Coordinates of C-alpha atoms in Angstrom, one line a residue:
X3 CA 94.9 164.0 141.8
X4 CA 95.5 161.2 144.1
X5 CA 98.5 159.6 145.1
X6 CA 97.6 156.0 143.1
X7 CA 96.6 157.9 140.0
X8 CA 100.0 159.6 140.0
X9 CA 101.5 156.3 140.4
X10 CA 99.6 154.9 137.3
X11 CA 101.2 154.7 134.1
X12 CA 99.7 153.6 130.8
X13 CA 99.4 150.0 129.0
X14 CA 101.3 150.0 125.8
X15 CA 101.0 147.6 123.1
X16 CA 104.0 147.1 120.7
X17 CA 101.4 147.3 117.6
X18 CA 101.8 150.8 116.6
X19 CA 102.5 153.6 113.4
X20 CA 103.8 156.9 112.8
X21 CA 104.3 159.1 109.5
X22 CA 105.9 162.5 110.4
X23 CA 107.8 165.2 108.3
X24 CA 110.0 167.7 107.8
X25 CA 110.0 170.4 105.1
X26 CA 114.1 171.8 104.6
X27 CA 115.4 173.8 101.8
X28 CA 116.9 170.3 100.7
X29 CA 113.7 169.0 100.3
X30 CA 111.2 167.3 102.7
X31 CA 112.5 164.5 104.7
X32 CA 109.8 161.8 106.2
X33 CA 110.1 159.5 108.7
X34 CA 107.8 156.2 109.2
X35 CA 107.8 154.0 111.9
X36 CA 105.9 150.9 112.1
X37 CA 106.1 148.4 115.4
X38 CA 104.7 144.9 116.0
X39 CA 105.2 142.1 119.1
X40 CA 108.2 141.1 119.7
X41 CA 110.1 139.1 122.9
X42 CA 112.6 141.8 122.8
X43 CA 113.5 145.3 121.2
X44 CA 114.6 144.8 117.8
X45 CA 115.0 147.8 115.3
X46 CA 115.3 147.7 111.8
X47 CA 116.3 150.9 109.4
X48 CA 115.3 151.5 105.8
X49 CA 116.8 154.7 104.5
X50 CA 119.2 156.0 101.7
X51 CA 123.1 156.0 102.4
X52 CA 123.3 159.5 102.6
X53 CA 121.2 159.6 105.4
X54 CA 123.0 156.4 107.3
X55 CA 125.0 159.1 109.2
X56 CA 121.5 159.6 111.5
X57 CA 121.3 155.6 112.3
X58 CA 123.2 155.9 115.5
X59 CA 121.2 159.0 116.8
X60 CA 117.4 157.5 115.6
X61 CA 118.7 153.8 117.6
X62 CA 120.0 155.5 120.9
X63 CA 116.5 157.8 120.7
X64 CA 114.1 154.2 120.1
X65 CA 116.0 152.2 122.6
X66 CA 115.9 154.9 125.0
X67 CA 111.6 155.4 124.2
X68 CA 110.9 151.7 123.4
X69 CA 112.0 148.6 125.6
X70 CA 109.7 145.8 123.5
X71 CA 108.4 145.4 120.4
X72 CA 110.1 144.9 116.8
X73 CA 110.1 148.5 115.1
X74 CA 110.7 149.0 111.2
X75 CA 112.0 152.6 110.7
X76 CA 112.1 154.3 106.9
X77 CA 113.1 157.6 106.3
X78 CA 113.3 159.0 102.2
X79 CA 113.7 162.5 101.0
X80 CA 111.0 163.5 99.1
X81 CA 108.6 166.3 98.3
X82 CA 105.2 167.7 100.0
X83 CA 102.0 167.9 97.8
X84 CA 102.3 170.4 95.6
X85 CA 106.2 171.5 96.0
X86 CA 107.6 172.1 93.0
X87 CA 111.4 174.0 93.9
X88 CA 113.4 174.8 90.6
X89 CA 117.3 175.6 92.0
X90 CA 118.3 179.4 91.5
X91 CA 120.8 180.4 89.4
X92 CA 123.7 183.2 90.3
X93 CA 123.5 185.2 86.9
X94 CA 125.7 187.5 88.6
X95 CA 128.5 184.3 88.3
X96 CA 127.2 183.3 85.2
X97 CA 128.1 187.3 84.0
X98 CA 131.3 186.8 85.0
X99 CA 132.1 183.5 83.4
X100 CA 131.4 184.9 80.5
X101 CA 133.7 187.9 80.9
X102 CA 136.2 185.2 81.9
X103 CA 135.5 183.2 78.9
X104 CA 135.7 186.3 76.8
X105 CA 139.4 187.5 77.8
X106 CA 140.5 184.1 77.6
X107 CA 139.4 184.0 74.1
X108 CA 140.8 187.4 73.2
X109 CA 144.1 185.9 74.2
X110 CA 143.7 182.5 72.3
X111 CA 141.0 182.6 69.8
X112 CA 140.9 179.2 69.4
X113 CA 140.2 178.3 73.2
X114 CA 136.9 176.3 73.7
X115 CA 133.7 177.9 75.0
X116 CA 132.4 176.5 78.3
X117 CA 130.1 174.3 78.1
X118 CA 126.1 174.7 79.7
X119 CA 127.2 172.0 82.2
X120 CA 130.2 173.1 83.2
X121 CA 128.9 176.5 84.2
X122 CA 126.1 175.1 86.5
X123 CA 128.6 172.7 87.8
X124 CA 130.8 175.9 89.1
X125 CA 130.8 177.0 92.4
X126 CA 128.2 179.1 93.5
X127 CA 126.5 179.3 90.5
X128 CA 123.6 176.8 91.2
X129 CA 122.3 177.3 94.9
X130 CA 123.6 174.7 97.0
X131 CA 120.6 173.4 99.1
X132 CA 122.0 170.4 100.9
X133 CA 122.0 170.3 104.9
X134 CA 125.7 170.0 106.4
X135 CA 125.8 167.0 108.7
X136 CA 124.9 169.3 111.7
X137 CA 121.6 170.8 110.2
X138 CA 121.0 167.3 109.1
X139 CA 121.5 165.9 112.7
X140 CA 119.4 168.1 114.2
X141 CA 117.0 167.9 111.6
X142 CA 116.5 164.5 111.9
X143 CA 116.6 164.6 116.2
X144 CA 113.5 166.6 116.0
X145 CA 111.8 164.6 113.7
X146 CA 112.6 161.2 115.4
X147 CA 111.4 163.0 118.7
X148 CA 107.9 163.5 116.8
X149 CA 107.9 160.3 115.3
X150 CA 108.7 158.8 118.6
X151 CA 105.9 160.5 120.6
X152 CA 103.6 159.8 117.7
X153 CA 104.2 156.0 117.7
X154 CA 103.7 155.8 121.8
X155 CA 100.5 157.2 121.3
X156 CA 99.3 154.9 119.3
X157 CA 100.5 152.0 121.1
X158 CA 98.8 153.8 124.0
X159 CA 95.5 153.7 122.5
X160 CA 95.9 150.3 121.3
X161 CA 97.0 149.2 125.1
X162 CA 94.2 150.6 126.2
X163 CA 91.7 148.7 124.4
X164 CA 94.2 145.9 125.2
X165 CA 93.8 146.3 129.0
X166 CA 89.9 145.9 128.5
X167 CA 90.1 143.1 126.5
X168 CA 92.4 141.2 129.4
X169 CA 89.9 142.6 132.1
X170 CA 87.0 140.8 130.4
X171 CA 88.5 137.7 129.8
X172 CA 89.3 137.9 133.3
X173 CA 86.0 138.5 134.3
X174 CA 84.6 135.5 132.3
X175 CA 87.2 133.5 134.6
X176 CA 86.4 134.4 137.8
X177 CA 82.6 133.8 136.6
X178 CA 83.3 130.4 135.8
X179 CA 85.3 129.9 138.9
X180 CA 82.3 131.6 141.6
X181 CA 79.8 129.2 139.7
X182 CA 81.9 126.5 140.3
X183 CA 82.5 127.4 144.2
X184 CA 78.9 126.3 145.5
X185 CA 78.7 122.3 143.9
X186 CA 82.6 121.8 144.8
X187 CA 81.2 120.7 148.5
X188 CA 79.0 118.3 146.2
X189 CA 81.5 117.1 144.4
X190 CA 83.7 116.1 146.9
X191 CA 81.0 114.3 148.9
X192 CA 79.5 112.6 145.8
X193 CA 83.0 111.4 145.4
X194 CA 83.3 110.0 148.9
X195 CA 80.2 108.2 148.7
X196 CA 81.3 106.5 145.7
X197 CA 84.8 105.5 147.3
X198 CA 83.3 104.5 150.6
X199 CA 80.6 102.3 148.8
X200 CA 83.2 100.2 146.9
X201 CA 85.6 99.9 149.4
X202 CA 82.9 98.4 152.0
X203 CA 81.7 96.3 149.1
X204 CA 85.3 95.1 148.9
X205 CA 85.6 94.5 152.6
X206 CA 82.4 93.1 153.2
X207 CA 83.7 90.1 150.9
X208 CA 87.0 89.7 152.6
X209 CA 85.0 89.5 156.0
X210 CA 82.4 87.1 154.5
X211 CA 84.9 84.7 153.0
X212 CA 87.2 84.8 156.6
X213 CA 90.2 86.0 154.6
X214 CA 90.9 88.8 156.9
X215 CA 92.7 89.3 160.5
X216 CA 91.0 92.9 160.6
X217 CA 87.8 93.8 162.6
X218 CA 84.8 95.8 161.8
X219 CA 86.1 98.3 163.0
X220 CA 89.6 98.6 162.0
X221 CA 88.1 98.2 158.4
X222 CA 85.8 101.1 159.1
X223 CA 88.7 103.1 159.9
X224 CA 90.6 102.0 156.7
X225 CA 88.1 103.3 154.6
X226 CA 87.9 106.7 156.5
X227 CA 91.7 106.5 155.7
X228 CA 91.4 105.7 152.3
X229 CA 88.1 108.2 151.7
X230 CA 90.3 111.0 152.6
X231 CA 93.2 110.4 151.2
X232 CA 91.4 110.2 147.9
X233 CA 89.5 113.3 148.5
X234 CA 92.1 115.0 149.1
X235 CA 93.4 114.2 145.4
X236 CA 90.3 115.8 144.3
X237 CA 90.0 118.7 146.4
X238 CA 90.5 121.4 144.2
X239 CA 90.0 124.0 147.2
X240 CA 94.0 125.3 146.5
X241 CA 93.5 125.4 142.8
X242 CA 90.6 128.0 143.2
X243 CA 92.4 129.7 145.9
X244 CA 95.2 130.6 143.1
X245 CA 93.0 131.4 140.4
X246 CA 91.7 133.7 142.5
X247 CA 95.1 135.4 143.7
X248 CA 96.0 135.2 139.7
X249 CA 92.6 137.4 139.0
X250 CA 93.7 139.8 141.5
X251 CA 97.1 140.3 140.6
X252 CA 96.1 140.6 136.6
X253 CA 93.5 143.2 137.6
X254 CA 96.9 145.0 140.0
X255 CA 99.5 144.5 137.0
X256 CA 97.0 146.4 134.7
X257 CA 96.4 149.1 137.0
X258 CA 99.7 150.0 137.6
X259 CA 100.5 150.0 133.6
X260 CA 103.9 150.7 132.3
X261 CA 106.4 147.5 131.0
X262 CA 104.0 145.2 132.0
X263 CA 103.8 142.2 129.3
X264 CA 106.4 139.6 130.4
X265 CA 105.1 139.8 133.8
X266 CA 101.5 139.4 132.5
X267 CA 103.0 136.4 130.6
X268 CA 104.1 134.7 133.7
X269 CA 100.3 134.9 135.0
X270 CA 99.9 133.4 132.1
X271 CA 101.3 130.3 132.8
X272 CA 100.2 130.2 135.9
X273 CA 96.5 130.6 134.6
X274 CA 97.0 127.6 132.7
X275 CA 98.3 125.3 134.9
X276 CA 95.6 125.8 137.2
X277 CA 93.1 125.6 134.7
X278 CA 94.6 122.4 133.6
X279 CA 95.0 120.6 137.4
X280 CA 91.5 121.9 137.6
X281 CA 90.7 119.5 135.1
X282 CA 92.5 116.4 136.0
X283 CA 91.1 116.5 139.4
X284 CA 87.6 116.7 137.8
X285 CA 85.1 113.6 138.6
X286 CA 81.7 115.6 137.8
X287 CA 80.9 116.7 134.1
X288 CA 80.6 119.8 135.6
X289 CA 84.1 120.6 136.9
X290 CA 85.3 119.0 133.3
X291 CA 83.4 121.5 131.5
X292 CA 84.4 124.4 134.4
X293 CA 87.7 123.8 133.2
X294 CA 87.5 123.4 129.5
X295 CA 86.3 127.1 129.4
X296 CA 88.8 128.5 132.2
X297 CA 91.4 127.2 129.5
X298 CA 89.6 128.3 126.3
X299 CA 89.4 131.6 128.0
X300 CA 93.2 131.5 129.3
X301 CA 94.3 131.0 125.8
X302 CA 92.2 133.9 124.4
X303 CA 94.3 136.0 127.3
X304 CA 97.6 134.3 126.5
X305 CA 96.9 135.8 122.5
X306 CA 96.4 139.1 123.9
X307 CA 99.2 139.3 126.2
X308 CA 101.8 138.7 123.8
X309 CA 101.0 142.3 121.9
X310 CA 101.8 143.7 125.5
X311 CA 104.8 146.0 125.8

C-alpha cells in the first residue's frame, strides 16, 4: 500500500441509518439511528425513562464517532420475531407460602388467605429478569458501538457516491472553462477594436471642429491608454486562473477524504464568485452563456456539498 493511500481517508455524508439489537433475558432492546445534514452535530434521544440512565454514555460515544450532521437516536425494549417468554415461577416458594399460610391459620382461623397477587408479587417467587444498571450499561455500550459502526458505513457509501457526483460537476466546469480559453484572445481584441473605433470617431470630431490643443499623436496615445485600461476590465485571464486552482484543490480535498464539508463549502463560495465576475466582465454572448452554466453547475455542487460531513 502506498504512502498516499494510507493517508486517504473516506468521504462521509451525514445522510445515514442504522437498526441494531440486542436479545437479554429482560427482553430485546433495539437501537435506531437516523442522521441528516446539519451545520453542526446535534443529537436528539427518543427512548423510555427507564433507559434515560444510558443518555450520557450513547452522547459521549456519537460525539466522539460523529463531528456533523443532526442524528435522531430511539431505543425501545421490545421483542424479536417469534419470542414469546412466559416468566417462571418458584413453586418451591409458592410450597412454602402455603405451609406459611397454613400455620398461620392454625393459629387464627379466621386470618385471610393470600391472595394470587400477592404471592407472585413476593420475593423470588416470579423470576426477576430486569438488567441492574451495570448489565444495562454495558449492554447498551455494545450496542451503541454496533449501531455506531453501522451508521458510518452507510454514510460511507453515501459519501462515496457523493464524491462522484462533486467530481463530475467539476468536470463539466473545467469543460466549460477549457472551451472558453481559445476565443478569450478574441474577445478581448474584438473588444479593443470596438473601443479604439469610437474613441477615434470621437477624436476625429474634436480635431475637425479645432476644439482640441492635443496632436495626432498625443490622441493616438490616449486611445492606447484608454484601449487598455478598458481591456483590462475585461480580461478575465485571473478569473480562469482561480477556477482553475479551485478545480484542483476540490479534486485534492476529495482525495484526502475525512471532515471535509465546510472546507468544500468555502470552495464553494469561491466557485461562485468567479463564476459570477466571469459574467460581468462578459461582452461576447459566448462568455455570458460560459458563465450562466459555470453557475448553474456551481449551484448543483453547492446542493451536494451541504450533505458532506
Amino acid at each position: 500500500m502506498s504512502k498516499d493511500s494510507k493517508n486517504t481517508a473516506a468521504v462521509h455524508s451525514m445522510t445515514g441509518f442504522a437498526n441494531t439489537q440486542s436479545t437479554t433475558r429482560a427482553g430485546t432492546l433495539s437501537m435506531e439511528l437516523r442522521s441528516v445534514n446539519s451545520r453542526f452535530l446535534d443529537l436528539n434521544f427518543r427512548m423510555a425513562d427507564d433507559l434515560r440512565m444510558v443518555e450520557p454514555l450513547i452522547r459521549e460515544k456519537l460525539m466522539n464517532a460523529l463531528s456533523r450532521g443532526k442524528v435522531e437516536c430511539r431505543i425501545s425494549w421490545g421483542r424479536a420475531e417469534g419470542e414469546k417468554r412466559i416468566p417462571k415461577v418458584d413453586l418451591e416458594q409458592v410450597k412454602q407460602l402455603a405451609a406459611l399460610e397454613a400455620s398461620i391459620q392454625g393459629a387464627l382461623p379466621k386470618a385471610n388467605g393470600f391472595r394470587i397477587t400477592e404471592v407472585l408479587n413476593w420475593p423470588g417467587v416470579v423470576e426477576d429478569n430486569s438488567l441492574s444498571g451495570e448489565e444495562l450499561q454495558e449492554t447498551i455500550s455494545t450496542l451503541c458501538d454496533q449501531a455506531i459502526e453501522t451508521l458510518k458505513q452507510s454514510r460511507e457509501r453515501e459519501g462515496a457516491g457523493l464524491a462522484a457526483v462533486l467530481l463530475e460537476k467539476i468536470d463539466g466546469m473545467e469543460a466549460i472553462v477549457n472551451s472558453l480559453l481559445p476565443m478569450l484572445p478574441q474577445f478581448l481584441a474584438h473588444y479593443e477594436g470596438k473601443i479604439r473605433e469610437r474613441m477615434t470617431e470621437a477624436f476625429d470630431k474634436i480635431i475637425s471642429d479645432k476644439a482640441s490643443h492635443l496632436t495626432v499623436e498625443d490622441l493616438e496615445e490616449r486611445i492606447k491608454h484608454e484601449v487598455a485600461l478598458h481591456s483590462v476590465r475585461i480580461d478575465v485571464k485571473e478569473e480562469v486562473e482561480r477556477l482553475q486552482t479551485h478545480f484542483t484543490e476540490v479534486r485534492r480535498i476529495l482525495k484526502k477524504g475525512g471532515v471535509i464539508g465546510k472546507r468544500l463549502d468555502f470552495v464553494t463560495q469561491e466557485l461562485n464568485r468567479e463564476a459570477n465576475t466571469l459574467g460581468s466582465k462578459a461582452h461576447a454572448i459566448a462568455q455570458t452563456q460560459a458563465s450562466i452554466d459555470l453557475k448553474v453547475l456551481v449551484e448543483q455542487f453547492r446542493e451536494q456539498v451541504q450533505n458532506i460531513e
